[in-house]
XYZ file of C-alpha atoms in Angstrom:
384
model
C 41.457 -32.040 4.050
C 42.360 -28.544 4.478
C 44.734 -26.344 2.326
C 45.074 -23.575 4.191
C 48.307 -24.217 5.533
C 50.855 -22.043 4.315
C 49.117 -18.415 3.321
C 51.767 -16.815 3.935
C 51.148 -12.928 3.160
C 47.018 -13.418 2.166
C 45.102 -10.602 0.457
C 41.550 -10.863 0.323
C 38.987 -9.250 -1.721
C 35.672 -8.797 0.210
C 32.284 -7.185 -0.114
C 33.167 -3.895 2.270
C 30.597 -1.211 0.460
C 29.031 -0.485 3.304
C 25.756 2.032 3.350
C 27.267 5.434 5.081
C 26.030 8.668 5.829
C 28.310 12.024 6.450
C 31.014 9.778 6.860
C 29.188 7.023 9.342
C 28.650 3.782 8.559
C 24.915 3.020 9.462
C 24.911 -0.910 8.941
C 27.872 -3.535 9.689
C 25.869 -6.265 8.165
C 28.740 -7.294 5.052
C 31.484 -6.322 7.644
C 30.467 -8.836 9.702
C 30.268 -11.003 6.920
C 33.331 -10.411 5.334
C 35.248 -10.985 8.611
C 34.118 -14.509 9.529
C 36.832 -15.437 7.093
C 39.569 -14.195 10.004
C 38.396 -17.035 12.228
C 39.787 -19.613 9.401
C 42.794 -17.996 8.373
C 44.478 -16.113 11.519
C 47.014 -18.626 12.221
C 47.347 -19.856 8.687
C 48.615 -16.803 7.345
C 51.570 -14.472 7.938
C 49.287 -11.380 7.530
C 45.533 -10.547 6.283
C 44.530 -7.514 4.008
C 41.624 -6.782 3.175
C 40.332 -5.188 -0.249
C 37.810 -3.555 -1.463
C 35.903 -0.954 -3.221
C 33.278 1.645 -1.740
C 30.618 3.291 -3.683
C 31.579 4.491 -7.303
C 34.124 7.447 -6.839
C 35.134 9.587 -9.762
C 38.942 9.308 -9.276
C 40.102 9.617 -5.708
C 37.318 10.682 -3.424
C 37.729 10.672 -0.303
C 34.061 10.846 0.531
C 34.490 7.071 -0.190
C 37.519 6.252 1.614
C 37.515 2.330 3.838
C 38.911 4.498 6.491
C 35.992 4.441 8.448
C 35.100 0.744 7.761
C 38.998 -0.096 9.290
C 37.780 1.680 12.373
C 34.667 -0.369 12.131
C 36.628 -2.998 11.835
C 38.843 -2.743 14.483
C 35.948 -1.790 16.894
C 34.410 -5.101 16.163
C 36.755 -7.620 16.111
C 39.107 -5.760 19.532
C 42.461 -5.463 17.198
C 43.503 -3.565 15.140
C 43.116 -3.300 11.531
C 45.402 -0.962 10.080
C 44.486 1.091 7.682
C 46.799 1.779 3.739
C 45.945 4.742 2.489
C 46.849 3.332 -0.717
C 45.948 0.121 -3.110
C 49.548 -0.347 -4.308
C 53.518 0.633 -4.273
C 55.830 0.729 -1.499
C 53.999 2.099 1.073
C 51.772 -1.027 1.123
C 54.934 -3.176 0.510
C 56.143 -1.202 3.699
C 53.719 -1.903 5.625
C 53.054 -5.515 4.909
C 56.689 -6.309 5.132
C 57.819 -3.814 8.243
C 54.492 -3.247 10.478
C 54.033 -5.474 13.660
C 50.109 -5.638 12.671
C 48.577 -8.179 11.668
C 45.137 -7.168 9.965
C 45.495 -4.587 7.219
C 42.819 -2.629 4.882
C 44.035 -1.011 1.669
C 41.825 1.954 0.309
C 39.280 2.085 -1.800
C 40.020 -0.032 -5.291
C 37.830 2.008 -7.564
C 40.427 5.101 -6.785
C 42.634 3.133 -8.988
C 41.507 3.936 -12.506
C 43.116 -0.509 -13.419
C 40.436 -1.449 -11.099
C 37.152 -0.875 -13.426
C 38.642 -1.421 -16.491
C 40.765 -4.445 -15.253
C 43.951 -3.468 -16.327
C 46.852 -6.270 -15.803
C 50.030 -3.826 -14.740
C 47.612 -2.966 -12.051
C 46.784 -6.274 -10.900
C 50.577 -7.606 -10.368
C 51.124 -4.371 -8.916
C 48.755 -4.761 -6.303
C 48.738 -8.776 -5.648
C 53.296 -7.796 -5.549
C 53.303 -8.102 -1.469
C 51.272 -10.849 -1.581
C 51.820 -15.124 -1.310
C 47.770 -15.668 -1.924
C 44.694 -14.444 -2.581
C 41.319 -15.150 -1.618
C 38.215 -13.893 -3.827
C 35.190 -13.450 -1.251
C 33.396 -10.934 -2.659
C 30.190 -12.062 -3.962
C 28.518 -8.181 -3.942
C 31.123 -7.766 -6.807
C 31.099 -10.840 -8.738
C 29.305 -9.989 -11.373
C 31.522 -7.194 -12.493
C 34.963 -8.192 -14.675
C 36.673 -5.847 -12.491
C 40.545 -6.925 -11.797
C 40.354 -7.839 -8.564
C 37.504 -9.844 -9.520
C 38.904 -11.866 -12.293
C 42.332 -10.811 -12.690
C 43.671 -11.050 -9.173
C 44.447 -14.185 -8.808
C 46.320 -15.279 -11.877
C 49.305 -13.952 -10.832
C 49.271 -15.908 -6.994
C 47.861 -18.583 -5.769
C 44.212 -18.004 -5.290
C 41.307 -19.341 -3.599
C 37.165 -18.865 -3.829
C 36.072 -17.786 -0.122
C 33.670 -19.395 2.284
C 31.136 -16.186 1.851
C 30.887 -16.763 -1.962
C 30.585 -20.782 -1.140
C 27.440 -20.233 1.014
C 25.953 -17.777 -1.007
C 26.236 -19.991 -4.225
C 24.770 -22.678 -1.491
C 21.970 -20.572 -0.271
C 20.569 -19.329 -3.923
C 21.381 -22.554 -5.645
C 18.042 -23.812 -3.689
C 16.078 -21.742 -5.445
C 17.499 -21.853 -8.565
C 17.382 -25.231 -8.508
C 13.980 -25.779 -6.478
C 11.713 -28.311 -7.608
C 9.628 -28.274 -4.455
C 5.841 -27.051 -4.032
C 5.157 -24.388 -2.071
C 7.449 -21.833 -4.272
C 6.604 -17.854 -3.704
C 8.870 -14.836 -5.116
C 8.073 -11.362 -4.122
C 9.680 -8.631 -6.331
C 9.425 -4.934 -5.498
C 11.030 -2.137 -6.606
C 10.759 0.429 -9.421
C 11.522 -0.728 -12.573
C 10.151 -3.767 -14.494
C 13.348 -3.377 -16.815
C 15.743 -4.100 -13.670
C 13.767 -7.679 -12.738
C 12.465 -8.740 -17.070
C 15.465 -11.195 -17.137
C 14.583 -12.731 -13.274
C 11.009 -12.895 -13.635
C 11.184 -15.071 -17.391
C 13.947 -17.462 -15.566
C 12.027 -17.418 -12.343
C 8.018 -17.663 -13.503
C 8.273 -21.555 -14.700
C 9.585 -22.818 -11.358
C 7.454 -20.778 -9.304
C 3.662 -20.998 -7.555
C 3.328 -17.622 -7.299
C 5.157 -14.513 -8.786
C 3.844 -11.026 -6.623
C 4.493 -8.040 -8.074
C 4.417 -5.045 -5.789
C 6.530 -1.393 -6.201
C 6.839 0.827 -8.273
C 7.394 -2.184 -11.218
C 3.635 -3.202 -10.741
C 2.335 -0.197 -12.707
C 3.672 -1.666 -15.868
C 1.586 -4.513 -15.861
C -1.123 -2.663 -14.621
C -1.215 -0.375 -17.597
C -0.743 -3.409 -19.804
C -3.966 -4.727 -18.061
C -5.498 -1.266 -19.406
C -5.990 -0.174 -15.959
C -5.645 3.807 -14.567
C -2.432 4.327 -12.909
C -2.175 8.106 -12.933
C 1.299 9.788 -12.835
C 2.930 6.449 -11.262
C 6.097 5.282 -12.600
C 5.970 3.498 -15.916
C 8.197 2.355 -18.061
C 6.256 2.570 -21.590
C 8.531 0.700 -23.640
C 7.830 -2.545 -21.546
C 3.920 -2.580 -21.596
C 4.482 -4.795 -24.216
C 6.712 -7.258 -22.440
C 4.403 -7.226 -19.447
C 1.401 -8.183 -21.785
C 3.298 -10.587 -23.185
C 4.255 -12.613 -19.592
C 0.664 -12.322 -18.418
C -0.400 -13.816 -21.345
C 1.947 -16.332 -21.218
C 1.028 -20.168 -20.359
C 2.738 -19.147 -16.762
C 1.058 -15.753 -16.504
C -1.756 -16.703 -14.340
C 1.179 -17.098 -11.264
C 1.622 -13.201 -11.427
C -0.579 -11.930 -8.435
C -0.511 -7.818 -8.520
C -1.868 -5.454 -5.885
C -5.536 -4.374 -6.397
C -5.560 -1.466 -4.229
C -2.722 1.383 -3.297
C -1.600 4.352 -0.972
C -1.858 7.001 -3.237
C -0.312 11.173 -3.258
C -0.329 13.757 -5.381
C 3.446 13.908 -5.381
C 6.260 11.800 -4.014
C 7.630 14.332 -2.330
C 4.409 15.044 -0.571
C 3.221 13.685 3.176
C -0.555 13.050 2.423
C -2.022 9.685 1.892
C -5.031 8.219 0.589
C -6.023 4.542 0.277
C -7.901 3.648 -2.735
C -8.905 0.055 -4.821
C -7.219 -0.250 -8.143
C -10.496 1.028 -10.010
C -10.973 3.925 -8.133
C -7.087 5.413 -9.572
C -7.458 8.776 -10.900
C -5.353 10.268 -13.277
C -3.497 12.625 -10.720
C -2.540 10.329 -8.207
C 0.909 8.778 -7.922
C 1.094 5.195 -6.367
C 3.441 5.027 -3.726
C 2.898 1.626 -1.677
C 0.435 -1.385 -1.756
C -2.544 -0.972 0.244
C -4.134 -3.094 2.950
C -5.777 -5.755 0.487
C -2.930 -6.416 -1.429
C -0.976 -7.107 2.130
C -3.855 -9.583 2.970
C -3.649 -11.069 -0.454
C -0.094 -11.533 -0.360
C -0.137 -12.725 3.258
C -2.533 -15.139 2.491
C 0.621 -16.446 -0.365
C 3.331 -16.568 1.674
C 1.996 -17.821 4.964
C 1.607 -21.478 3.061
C 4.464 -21.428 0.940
C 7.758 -23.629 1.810
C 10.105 -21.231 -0.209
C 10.312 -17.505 -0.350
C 12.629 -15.528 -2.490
C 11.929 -11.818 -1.504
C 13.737 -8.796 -3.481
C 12.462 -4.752 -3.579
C 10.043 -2.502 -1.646
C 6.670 -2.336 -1.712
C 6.830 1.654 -1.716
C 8.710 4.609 -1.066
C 9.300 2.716 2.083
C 11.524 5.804 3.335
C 9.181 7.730 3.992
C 6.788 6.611 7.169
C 3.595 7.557 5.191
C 4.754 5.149 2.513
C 6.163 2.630 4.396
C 3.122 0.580 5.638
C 3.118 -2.094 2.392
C 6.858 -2.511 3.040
C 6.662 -2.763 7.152
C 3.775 -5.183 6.974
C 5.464 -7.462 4.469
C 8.881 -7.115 6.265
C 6.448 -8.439 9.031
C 5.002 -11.404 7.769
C 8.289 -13.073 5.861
C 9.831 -12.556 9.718
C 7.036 -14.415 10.924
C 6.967 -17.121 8.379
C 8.147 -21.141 9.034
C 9.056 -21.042 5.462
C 12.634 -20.960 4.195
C 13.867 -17.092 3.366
C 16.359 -15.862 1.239
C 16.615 -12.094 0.800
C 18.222 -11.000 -2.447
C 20.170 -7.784 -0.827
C 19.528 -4.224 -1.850
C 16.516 -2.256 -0.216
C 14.987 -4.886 0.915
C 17.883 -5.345 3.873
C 17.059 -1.949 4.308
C 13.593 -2.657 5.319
C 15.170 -5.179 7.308
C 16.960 -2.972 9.175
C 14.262 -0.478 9.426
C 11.708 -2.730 10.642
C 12.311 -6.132 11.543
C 16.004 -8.491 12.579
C 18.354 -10.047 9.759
C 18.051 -13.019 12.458
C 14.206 -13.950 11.347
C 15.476 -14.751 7.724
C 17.722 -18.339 6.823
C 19.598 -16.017 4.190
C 20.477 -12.905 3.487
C 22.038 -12.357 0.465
C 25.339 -9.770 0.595
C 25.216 -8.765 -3.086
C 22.135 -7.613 -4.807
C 23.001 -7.495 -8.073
C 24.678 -10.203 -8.496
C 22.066 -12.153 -6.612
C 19.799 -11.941 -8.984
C 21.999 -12.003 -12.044
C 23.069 -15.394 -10.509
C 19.129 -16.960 -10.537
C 18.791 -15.154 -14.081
C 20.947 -18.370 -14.985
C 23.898 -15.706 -15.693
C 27.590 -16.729 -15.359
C 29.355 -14.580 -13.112
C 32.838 -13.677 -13.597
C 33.568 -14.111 -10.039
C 31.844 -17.295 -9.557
C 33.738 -20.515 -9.431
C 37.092 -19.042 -11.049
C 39.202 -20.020 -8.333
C 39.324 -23.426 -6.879
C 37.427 -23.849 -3.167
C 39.054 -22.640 0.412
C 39.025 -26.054 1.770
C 38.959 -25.182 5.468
């Protein structure tokens, strides 16, 4: 049985940090997602206003104003979405109260200093115009922000359909019991994925560990990485999880595209023996991309999260291209954990060859860590 009946004025906080450059917004992929909810709500509600932040501004930036995204907005959907150039006070109440639209976007939360540090005056100032409030945001529900965990106590407030189906999507792996289980982390730091890979490594098959995190456990191994990146005070960590009783599911690259700088154009293939100490790994070589292949062309589950390489940059991209390939490619079920990796998507393959794409990267993988997110299950379900 539904409870949306009723909204009356509805403000909802959704995932609207979109990637931009010079001002224009290069991917609408959490815009669309965020306004699926519209479908639900449009004639259950008086009015709908969106909320969100953008980027992290130091005071108010207008570099990283949701302008732009409510003409994105507005493009996409064929009405308008009018635009509040502020979060809170009587030029909102104005317009919410006054203003024939329907559809509203207020500016960018973090411009407010209550946002971050989840200050209460600021909440009931900015839930005032407001009968509900809808928390849809998974991107941001790992932060104890105030619109994450804060907004709703003073109206009554719902968990969105976005955050549902994520929780859904990543639940299967968390929860997987299946055979048939493959991970794939990239990326450049070990320290970013330690927590993920310990929760992760007993459920899985296989563990592959490409990116700049590999050369940790490489050098742990003993093995010549040159000047790729390292992160010294975790060799010891790394030994430790390949020694484990669950370190023979880590599978690492045995050969590289090498430079002599990052910022350099020139590439050279070479095994993992033949590293010398001037080179700089920045991809996984051909062998690795057959081993790995050979992985996740019979598994049943893949959890994918982090380049290969320096994947923006053509010479660097092949490890990254070929693996965005083969997970398109694959029968198996997907689930992308956000960040670069959608970038690769974008870059080289279609969000509609994966089952799920996850909106929030962080808190993706904070939620199969086994973390508790503050956003997560505070409000009771949008029954719809």
């Amino acid at each position: 049985m539904s409870n949306l009946d009723n909204l009356g004025n509805v403000l909802i906080r959704s995932d609207l940090n979109v990637p931009n450059k010079n001002g224009k917004i290069t991917d609408n992929f959490r815009i669309l997602k965020s306004i699926e909810i519209i479908k639900y709500i449009l004639d259950k509600s008086r009015t709908i206003t969106f909320a969100s932040h953008m980027g992290r501004p130091e005071g108010k930036d207008l570099n990283f104003s949701l302008r732009p995204v409510a003409e994105r907005m507005t493009n996409i959907l064929g009405k308008e979405v009018r635009f509040i150039e502020e979060v809170y006070g009587e030029k909102v109440d104005e317009q919410i109260e006054k203003s024939e639209s329907k559809i509203f976007l207020l500016e960018n939360l973090r411009f407010e200093e209550g946002e971050i540090a989840n200050d209460e005056n600021f909440s009931e100032q900015t839930t005032k115009p407001f009968n509900s409030y809808i928390f849809d945001a998974f991107g941001a529900a790992h932060r104890e922000h105030a619109s994450v965990v804060s907004f709703g106590e003073n109206i009554e407030s719902f968990q969105g359909p976005l955050v549902d189906k994520e929780i859904y999507e990543l639940d299967k792996l968390l929860n997987n019991s299946e055979s048939g289980y493959a991970v794939l982390l990239g990326g450049a730091k070990i320290s970013d994925k330690l927590n993920l890979i310990q929760k992760l490594l007993p459920k899985v098959e296989y563990l592959m560990v490409g990116g700049g995190m590999c050369f940790t456990f490489l050098k742990a191994l003993g093995y010549e990485i040159g000047r790729s990146l390292l992160e010294e005070s975790f060799i010891l960590k790394a030994e430790e999880l390949i020694n484990s009783e669950f370190g023979k599911k880590i599978i690492l690259p045995v050969d590289f595209g090498v430079s002599n700088s990052i910022d350099s154009s020139v590439r050279e293939n070479v095994k993992l023996e033949d590293f010398k100490n001037n080179h700089v790994g920045v991809d996984i070589g051909p062998q690795s991309v057959f081993n790995f292949k050979k992985i996740l062309d019979k598994s049943n589950n893949i959890f994918w999260n982090g380049p290969m390489g320096i994947f923006e940059k053509e010479e660097f991209s092949y490890g990254t291209r070929e693996i965005t390939e083969i997970i398109s490619n694959t029968s198996a079920y997907t689930c992308i954990g956000g960040g670069d990796s959608v970038r690769a998507i974008n870059k080289f393959s279609d969000k509609k060859y994966f089952n799920h794409i996850s909106t929030g990267g962080g808190a993706s993988l904070e939620y199969l860590e086994g973390k508790k997110l503050p956003g997560v299950n505070k409000y009771k379900p949008l029954i719809i």
